[in-house]
Tab-separated table of C-alpha atoms in Angstrom:
chain	number	residue	atom	x	y	z
A	210	MET	CA	146.738	118.305	96.386
A	211	SER	CA	144.034	116.813	94.713
A	212	PRO	CA	144.070	112.641	93.083
A	213	THR	CA	145.673	111.938	90.727
A	214	VAL	CA	143.618	111.392	87.796
A	215	SER	CA	145.185	111.343	84.368
A	216	SER	CA	143.652	113.323	81.384
A	217	GLY	CA	144.975	110.511	78.954
A	218	THR	CA	143.833	107.188	78.518
A	219	VAL	CA	144.530	105.408	81.321
A	220	VAL	CA	143.909	106.609	84.732
A	221	ASP	CA	147.117	105.624	87.896
A	222	VAL	CA	144.452	104.674	90.087
A	223	TRP	CA	146.749	103.773	92.754
A	224	GLY	CA	149.396	106.713	92.222
A	225	ASP	CA	148.035	108.422	95.685
A	226	ILE	CA	148.723	105.941	97.740
A	227	VAL	CA	151.645	105.940	99.566
A	228	GLY	CA	154.359	103.477	101.597
A	229	GLN	CA	151.199	101.196	102.724
A	230	PRO	CA	152.295	97.941	100.390
A	231	ARG	CA	149.734	95.322	102.466
A	232	ALA	CA	147.217	97.496	102.438
A	233	LEU	CA	147.252	98.682	99.212
A	234	ALA	CA	147.930	94.558	98.189
A	235	GLN	CA	145.182	93.473	100.122
A	236	LEU	CA	142.068	95.602	98.257
A	237	GLN	CA	143.890	95.112	95.290
A	238	ALA	CA	143.498	92.151	95.590
A	239	ALA	CA	140.064	92.350	96.800
A	240	VAL	CA	138.798	94.001	93.856
A	241	ALA	CA	138.628	90.812	91.443
A	242	SER	CA	135.570	89.186	94.375
A	243	PRO	CA	134.761	91.689	96.459
A	244	VAL	CA	132.841	91.598	99.916
A	245	HIS	CA	129.847	93.802	101.095
A	246	ALA	CA	131.901	95.374	103.222
A	247	TYR	CA	135.390	96.682	104.558
A	248	LEU	CA	137.339	99.062	107.205
A	249	LEU	CA	140.285	100.756	107.027
A	250	VAL	CA	141.945	101.230	110.362
A	251	GLY	CA	144.599	104.197	110.448
A	252	PRO	CA	146.019	107.157	111.652
A	253	ARG	CA	145.027	110.194	109.995
A	254	GLY	CA	147.182	111.323	106.390
A	255	SER	CA	147.839	107.758	106.413
A	256	GLY	CA	146.274	107.938	102.767
A	257	LYS	CA	142.578	106.023	104.191
A	258	ARG	CA	140.952	108.142	101.944
A	259	ALA	CA	142.254	107.613	98.798
A	260	LEU	CA	143.455	104.477	99.184
A	261	ALA	CA	139.017	104.340	99.656
A	262	ARG	CA	139.095	106.247	96.534
A	263	ALA	CA	141.044	104.006	93.858
A	264	PHE	CA	139.728	100.484	95.407
A	265	ALA	CA	135.843	102.266	94.800
A	266	ALA	CA	136.865	103.621	90.807
A	267	GLU	CA	138.343	99.844	90.626
A	268	LEU	CA	134.690	98.745	91.971
A	269	LEU	CA	132.799	100.780	89.754
A	270	ALA	CA	135.059	99.918	86.419
A	271	GLU	CA	134.249	96.371	86.697
A	272	GLY	CA	132.728	95.065	83.440
A	273	ARG	CA	131.795	98.533	82.307
A	274	PRO	CA	132.645	99.537	78.196
A	275	ASP	CA	134.096	102.523	78.942
A	276	PRO	CA	136.095	101.762	83.145
A	277	GLU	CA	138.448	104.585	82.347
A	278	ARG	CA	135.787	107.057	82.234
A	279	HIS	CA	134.687	105.727	85.622
A	280	ARG	CA	137.947	105.439	87.309
A	281	ARG	CA	138.296	109.559	86.936
A	282	LEU	CA	134.657	109.946	88.303
A	283	ALA	CA	135.390	108.274	91.112
A	284	LEU	CA	138.925	109.037	91.841
A	285	ALA	CA	137.339	112.621	91.404
A	286	GLU	CA	134.798	111.729	93.906
A	287	GLU	CA	132.139	112.510	91.127
A	288	HIS	CA	131.047	109.456	90.317
A	289	PRO	CA	127.016	108.880	90.872
A	290	ASP	CA	127.338	105.574	92.210
A	291	LEU	CA	130.014	106.788	94.939
A	292	VAL	CA	128.898	108.511	97.971
A	293	VAL	CA	131.206	109.930	100.265
A	294	VAL	CA	129.795	110.400	103.699
A	295	GLU	CA	131.145	112.909	105.665
A	296	ARG	CA	130.238	114.008	109.791
A	297	VAL	CA	128.181	117.020	110.591
A	298	GLY	CA	128.878	118.400	113.165
A	299	ALA	CA	131.082	116.902	115.731
A	300	SER	CA	130.443	113.878	115.309
A	301	ILE	CA	128.187	111.331	112.714
A	302	SER	CA	124.319	110.877	113.996
A	303	ALA	CA	121.663	109.727	114.344
A	304	GLU	CA	120.539	111.306	111.475
A	305	GLN	CA	122.804	110.935	109.274
A	306	ALA	CA	122.828	107.076	109.584
A	307	ASP	CA	119.555	107.393	108.125
A	308	ARG	CA	120.729	108.778	104.939
A	309	ILE	CA	123.371	106.703	104.775
A	310	ILE	CA	120.823	103.574	104.995
A	311	ASP	CA	118.503	105.334	102.229
A	312	ARG	CA	121.588	105.676	100.359
A	313	ALA	CA	122.246	102.200	100.468
A	314	SER	CA	119.094	101.303	99.528
A	315	ARG	CA	118.831	103.081	96.051
A	316	THR	CA	119.345	101.760	93.111
A	317	PRO	CA	122.815	102.566	91.157
A	318	VAL	CA	122.245	105.608	88.971
A	319	GLU	CA	124.651	103.289	86.492
A	320	GLY	CA	125.758	100.049	86.079
A	321	ASP	CA	125.104	97.600	89.090
A	322	ARG	CA	126.744	98.520	91.717
A	323	LYS	CA	127.570	101.322	94.238
A	324	VAL	CA	129.924	102.503	96.692
A	325	LEU	CA	129.481	104.522	100.319
A	326	VAL	CA	132.696	105.406	101.966
A	327	LEU	CA	131.604	106.560	105.662
A	328	ASP	CA	134.884	109.232	106.728
A	329	GLU	CA	135.904	109.208	110.120
A	330	PHE	CA	133.466	106.810	111.424
A	331	HIS	CA	135.258	106.523	114.370
A	332	LEU	CA	133.738	109.827	115.392
A	333	VAL	CA	129.947	108.146	116.068
A	334	THR	CA	127.607	108.457	118.429
A	335	PRO	CA	126.380	105.302	120.732
A	336	ALA	CA	122.909	105.183	118.491
A	337	VAL	CA	124.778	105.066	115.333
A	338	GLY	CA	126.148	101.355	115.024
A	339	PRO	CA	123.815	99.856	115.795
A	340	LYS	CA	120.756	101.408	113.620
A	341	LEU	CA	123.803	100.746	111.249
A	342	LEU	CA	125.178	97.214	111.895
A	343	LYS	CA	122.286	95.661	109.672
A	344	THR	CA	122.540	97.697	106.510
A	345	ILE	CA	126.067	97.510	106.692
A	346	GLU	CA	125.940	93.766	107.685
A	347	GLU	CA	123.628	92.773	104.427
A	348	PRO	CA	123.411	95.344	101.982
A	349	PRO	CA	121.413	95.537	98.460
A	350	GLU	CA	123.008	92.965	95.723
A	351	GLY	CA	126.189	95.189	94.133
A	352	THR	CA	126.192	98.102	97.307
A	353	PHE	CA	129.904	97.423	99.077
A	354	PHE	CA	130.335	99.611	102.839
A	355	VAL	CA	134.096	100.965	102.989
A	356	VAL	CA	134.706	102.442	106.480
A	357	LEU	CA	136.951	105.164	107.310
A	358	ALA	CA	137.671	105.597	111.274
A	359	GLU	CA	141.676	106.091	112.941
A	360	GLU	CA	140.697	103.341	116.109
A	361	ILE	CA	138.054	100.971	116.644
A	362	THR	CA	135.518	102.617	119.507
A	363	ALA	CA	133.633	101.017	121.777
A	364	ASP	CA	130.680	102.221	119.806
A	365	LEU	CA	131.915	101.029	116.623
A	366	VAL	CA	133.024	97.201	117.857
A	367	THR	CA	129.656	95.951	116.640
A	368	VAL	CA	130.423	97.074	112.922
A	369	ALA	CA	133.449	96.162	112.538
A	370	SER	CA	132.849	92.818	113.447
A	371	ARG	CA	130.852	92.933	109.790
A	372	CYS	CA	133.555	94.204	107.749
A	373	VAL	CA	137.191	92.641	106.247
A	374	ARG	CA	139.291	94.795	108.480
A	375	VAL	CA	142.684	96.730	106.289
A	376	ASP	CA	145.225	98.192	108.603
A	377	LEU	CA	147.173	101.243	107.511
A	378	GLY	CA	150.023	102.742	109.633
A	379	PRO	CA	151.313	106.259	109.543
A	380	VAL	CA	153.096	107.190	106.118
A	381	PRO	CA	157.348	106.411	107.088
A	382	ALA	CA	159.348	109.619	106.093
A	383	GLY	CA	161.270	108.379	103.553
A	384	GLU	CA	158.246	107.184	101.355
A	385	ILE	CA	157.252	110.951	102.394
A	386	VAL	CA	159.946	112.494	101.135
A	387	ALA	CA	160.451	110.910	98.160
A	388	ARG	CA	157.253	112.176	96.923
A	389	LEU	CA	157.168	115.568	97.762
A	390	VAL	CA	160.511	115.690	95.552
A	391	GLY	CA	158.530	113.685	92.996
A	392	GLU	CA	156.389	116.179	92.805
A	393	GLY	CA	158.901	119.076	92.400
A	394	VAL	CA	159.751	119.753	96.726
A	395	ASP	CA	163.497	121.110	96.965
A	396	GLU	CA	164.849	117.425	98.672
A	397	ALA	CA	165.739	119.297	101.444
A	398	ARG	CA	162.461	121.073	102.589
A	399	ALA	CA	160.705	118.007	102.239
A	400	GLU	CA	163.169	116.084	104.349
A	401	GLU	CA	162.401	118.654	106.918
A	402	ALA	CA	158.318	118.270	105.542
A	403	ALA	CA	158.250	114.921	106.598
A	404	ALA	CA	159.976	115.212	109.912
A	405	LEU	CA	157.961	117.132	111.168
A	406	SER	CA	154.750	115.717	109.853
A	407	GLY	CA	154.283	112.430	111.756
A	408	GLY	CA	153.871	110.168	109.129
A	409	ASP	CA	150.690	112.529	107.716
A	410	LEU	CA	151.308	113.151	104.386
A	411	ARG	CA	148.566	115.673	103.951
A	412	ARG	CA	150.579	117.332	106.469
A	413	ALA	CA	153.285	117.041	104.687
A	414	ARG	CA	152.332	118.428	101.740
A	415	VAL	CA	151.121	121.592	103.715
A	416	LEU	CA	154.164	122.105	105.729
A	417	ALA	CA	156.505	121.713	102.391
A	418	ALA	CA	154.366	125.068	101.122
A	419	ASP	CA	154.709	126.597	103.829
A	420	ASP	CA	157.562	129.683	102.976
A	421	ARG	CA	156.982	130.486	107.066
A	422	LEU	CA	157.844	127.608	108.459
A	423	ALA	CA	161.078	127.579	109.870
A	424	LEU	CA	160.399	130.737	111.484
A	425	ARG	CA	157.373	129.573	113.498
A	426	ARG	CA	159.570	126.292	114.272
A	427	GLN	CA	161.760	128.605	115.253
A	428	ALA	CA	159.601	130.637	117.791
A	429	TRP	CA	158.751	127.074	119.720
A	430	HIS	CA	162.131	126.099	119.476
A	431	GLU	CA	163.278	129.410	121.423
A	432	VAL	CA	160.546	128.871	124.110
A	433	PRO	CA	162.463	127.664	126.490
A	434	ASP	CA	165.243	130.169	126.647
A	435	ARG	CA	162.661	132.942	126.997
A	436	LEU	CA	160.611	131.298	129.480
A	437	ASP	CA	161.350	132.573	133.448
A	438	GLY	CA	158.458	131.004	134.776
A	439	THR	CA	155.728	134.276	135.513
A	440	GLY	CA	152.454	134.224	133.916
A	441	ALA	CA	153.201	137.768	132.218
A	442	THR	CA	155.288	136.026	130.161
A	443	ALA	CA	154.178	133.005	129.329
A	444	THR	CA	150.653	134.859	127.942
A	445	ARG	CA	153.375	136.494	125.641
A	446	LEU	CA	154.871	133.879	124.231
A	447	VAL	CA	151.405	132.355	124.286
A	448	ASP	CA	150.006	135.047	122.204
A	449	GLU	CA	152.978	134.932	119.893
A	450	LEU	CA	152.370	131.696	118.620
A	451	LEU	CA	149.061	131.597	118.487
A	452	ALA	CA	149.217	134.903	116.507
A	453	MET	CA	151.207	133.037	113.841
A	454	ILE	CA	148.683	129.790	113.722
A	455	ASP	CA	146.390	132.504	112.829
A	456	ASP	CA	148.461	133.792	110.037
A	457	SER	CA	149.050	130.389	109.444
A	458	LEU	CA	145.745	129.908	108.250
A	459	GLU	CA	145.356	132.527	105.333
A	460	PRO	CA	145.968	130.080	102.246
A	461	LEU	CA	142.851	127.989	103.547
A	462	ARG	CA	140.999	130.809	104.690
A	463	ALA	CA	141.181	132.069	100.882
A	464	ARG	CA	140.678	128.754	99.447
A	465	HIS	CA	137.271	128.468	101.456
A	466	ALA	CA	136.171	131.936	100.334
A	467	ALA	CA	136.533	130.307	96.839
A	468	GLU	CA	134.226	127.330	97.259
A	469	LEU	CA	131.558	129.487	99.179
A	470	GLU	CA	131.682	131.978	96.188
A	471	GLU	CA	131.571	128.811	94.145
A	472	LEU	CA	128.607	128.132	96.005
A	473	GLU	CA	126.649	131.110	95.687
A	474	GLU	CA	127.251	131.586	92.266
A	475	ARG	CA	125.373	128.114	91.689
A	476	VAL	CA	122.932	129.221	94.133
A	477	SER	CA	122.274	131.633	91.649
A	478	ARG	CA	121.957	129.590	89.395
A	479	SER	CA	120.000	126.636	90.412
A	480	GLY	CA	118.263	127.418	93.392
A	481	GLU	CA	118.717	126.980	97.819
A	482	ARG	CA	117.331	123.521	97.707
A	483	GLY	CA	120.159	120.851	97.866
A	484	SER	CA	123.051	123.295	97.649
A	485	GLY	CA	125.133	122.379	100.229
A	486	ARG	CA	125.531	125.201	101.864
A	487	ARG	CA	124.794	123.546	105.772
A	488	GLU	CA	127.777	121.252	104.801
A	489	LEU	CA	130.330	123.039	103.043
A	490	ALA	CA	130.438	125.203	106.665
A	491	GLU	CA	131.000	122.933	108.764
A	492	ARG	CA	133.794	121.426	106.569
A	493	HIS	CA	135.444	124.310	106.567
A	494	LYS	CA	135.541	124.441	110.508
A	495	ARG	CA	136.794	120.987	110.653
A	496	GLU	CA	139.559	121.766	107.867
A	497	GLU	CA	140.310	125.206	109.978
A	498	ARG	CA	140.013	123.119	113.228
A	499	ARG	CA	142.257	120.481	112.150
A	500	HIS	CA	145.047	123.069	110.765
A	501	ARG	CA	145.114	124.503	114.476
A	502	VAL	CA	145.407	121.236	115.882
A	503	ASP	CA	148.211	119.859	113.501
A	504	GLU	CA	149.827	123.802	114.180
A	505	LEU	CA	149.777	122.551	117.734
A	506	ARG	CA	150.516	119.606	117.814
A	507	PHE	CA	153.545	120.661	115.250
A	508	GLY	CA	154.363	122.966	117.609
A	509	LEU	CA	154.571	120.829	120.468
A	510	LEU	CA	156.520	118.219	119.070
A	511	THR	CA	159.829	121.095	118.127
A	512	LEU	CA	159.527	122.200	122.094
A	513	ALA	CA	159.722	117.914	122.370
A	514	ARG	CA	162.715	117.542	120.701
A	515	ARG	CA	164.287	120.951	122.508
A	516	TYR	CA	164.299	119.007	125.350
A	517	ARG	CA	165.304	116.122	123.814
A	518	ASP	CA	168.475	117.051	122.735
A	519	GLN	CA	168.884	118.411	126.488
A	520	LEU	CA	168.627	115.534	127.888
A	521	VAL	CA	171.422	113.679	125.976
A	522	ALA	CA	173.667	116.817	126.523
A	523	SER	CA	172.776	117.004	130.632
A	524	ALA	CA	174.583	115.128	133.465
A	525	ARG	CA	170.979	116.527	134.856
A	526	PRO	CA	168.618	114.468	133.128
A	527	GLN	CA	165.464	114.712	135.610
A	528	PRO	CA	163.827	118.475	134.245
A	529	ALA	CA	164.742	117.586	130.725
A	530	VAL	CA	162.266	114.623	131.860
A	531	ALA	CA	159.630	116.565	133.450
A	532	ALA	CA	159.896	118.917	130.850
A	533	LEU	CA	159.224	116.280	128.291
A	534	ASP	CA	155.950	114.851	130.429
A	535	ALA	CA	154.347	118.137	130.539
A	536	VAL	CA	154.512	118.944	126.600
A	537	GLN	CA	153.231	115.265	126.029
A	538	GLN	CA	150.080	115.527	128.257
A	539	VAL	CA	148.967	118.820	126.646
A	540	ALA	CA	149.543	116.966	123.103
A	541	GLN	CA	147.516	114.365	124.379
A	542	ALA	CA	144.953	116.558	125.541
A	543	LEU	CA	145.026	118.053	122.293
A	544	VAL	CA	142.144	115.642	121.008
A	545	ARG	CA	139.643	116.468	123.590
A	546	ASN	CA	139.262	120.198	122.068
A	547	PRO	CA	140.585	122.176	124.950
A	548	ASN	CA	141.492	125.994	125.970
A	549	GLU	CA	144.403	126.333	123.957
A	550	ARG	CA	145.125	129.197	125.103
A	551	LEU	CA	145.011	128.263	128.820
A	552	GLN	CA	146.745	125.222	128.004
A	553	LEU	CA	149.762	126.693	126.470
A	554	GLN	CA	150.302	129.275	129.921
A	555	ALA	CA	149.847	126.518	131.930
A	556	LEU	CA	152.430	124.934	130.220
A	557	PHE	CA	154.892	127.357	129.981
A	558	VAL	CA	154.348	128.162	133.432
A	559	LYS	CA	155.180	124.946	134.502
A	560	LEU	CA	158.012	125.046	132.083
A	561	GLY	CA	159.881	128.303	133.220
A	562	ASP	CA	158.969	126.948	136.679
A	563	ARG	CA	161.538	123.945	136.105
A	564	SER	CA	164.461	125.817	134.097
A	565	SER	CA	164.916	128.382	136.636
A	566	THR	CA	165.367	125.502	139.058
């Protein structure tokens, strides 16, 4: 869903911030007297980027003759003095750090302020932190950094020490339900999406709009009933589930195709130079990978809930406890980008062995 940008005269700057009252209050209070750098730390889907956009919008609108125009442009990430840096590839590289330093050194296009938002900064190569340290600690006057990270990694410690830290948590399920219902989602569907989202509002919106969600959830829920401890059955189940994940990617791929077509039209008008083709391709790869991981987490969460139900109802809890532990290990391994097919096959064989004992 796009940021909240009103077509009228008043922009709802903070309207996209859901379930983060402390972080919201902290940045709203900082608008009047901002410091050089802020570090927003919280899980994916907690609203870090929306909060950064809103904060940047207020900073860039401050003292301007047409503040609502600056707010609208910043919320759409189209303001000339808002620089949003996304990683290219698996991590933020030293090459990207050089470009960040260069952008920070430039004079603002409008007014006397500039905001740089550094997204997914927990994914930095070891050389990036030291390279950027001085620029973030002592940026040019009127330049503000807003750094976004899911956690404080070892490579981010020194940079974090130069920033005001703002913590965000998972969005509470009740807040997600209320927001989805307010956006026109049926309450029962909103509750289901919120329960399966893991506190990720973005993911909840995807799930709420997915008519095939119930089919995929049922397929994962029935896995224990179909396991028999054999590799053949495990392989067949994995193939079915991965095919359903591939099918769920179609809306995302359609959007990507439209974005690529728009890029090609722009290139035909103005030329290839500075087109952002590479960046767009990298973003599409990241979004597709993120969707697959989200779907796998959703499936594993559904599977874990099935075994928790067994744990409550069973007089022999140990098999269910062992199954839950096995599912949790695979869920944790997803952050290392494993071979998902092999991981699921091994898990299903293990779960099948336990169900047959």
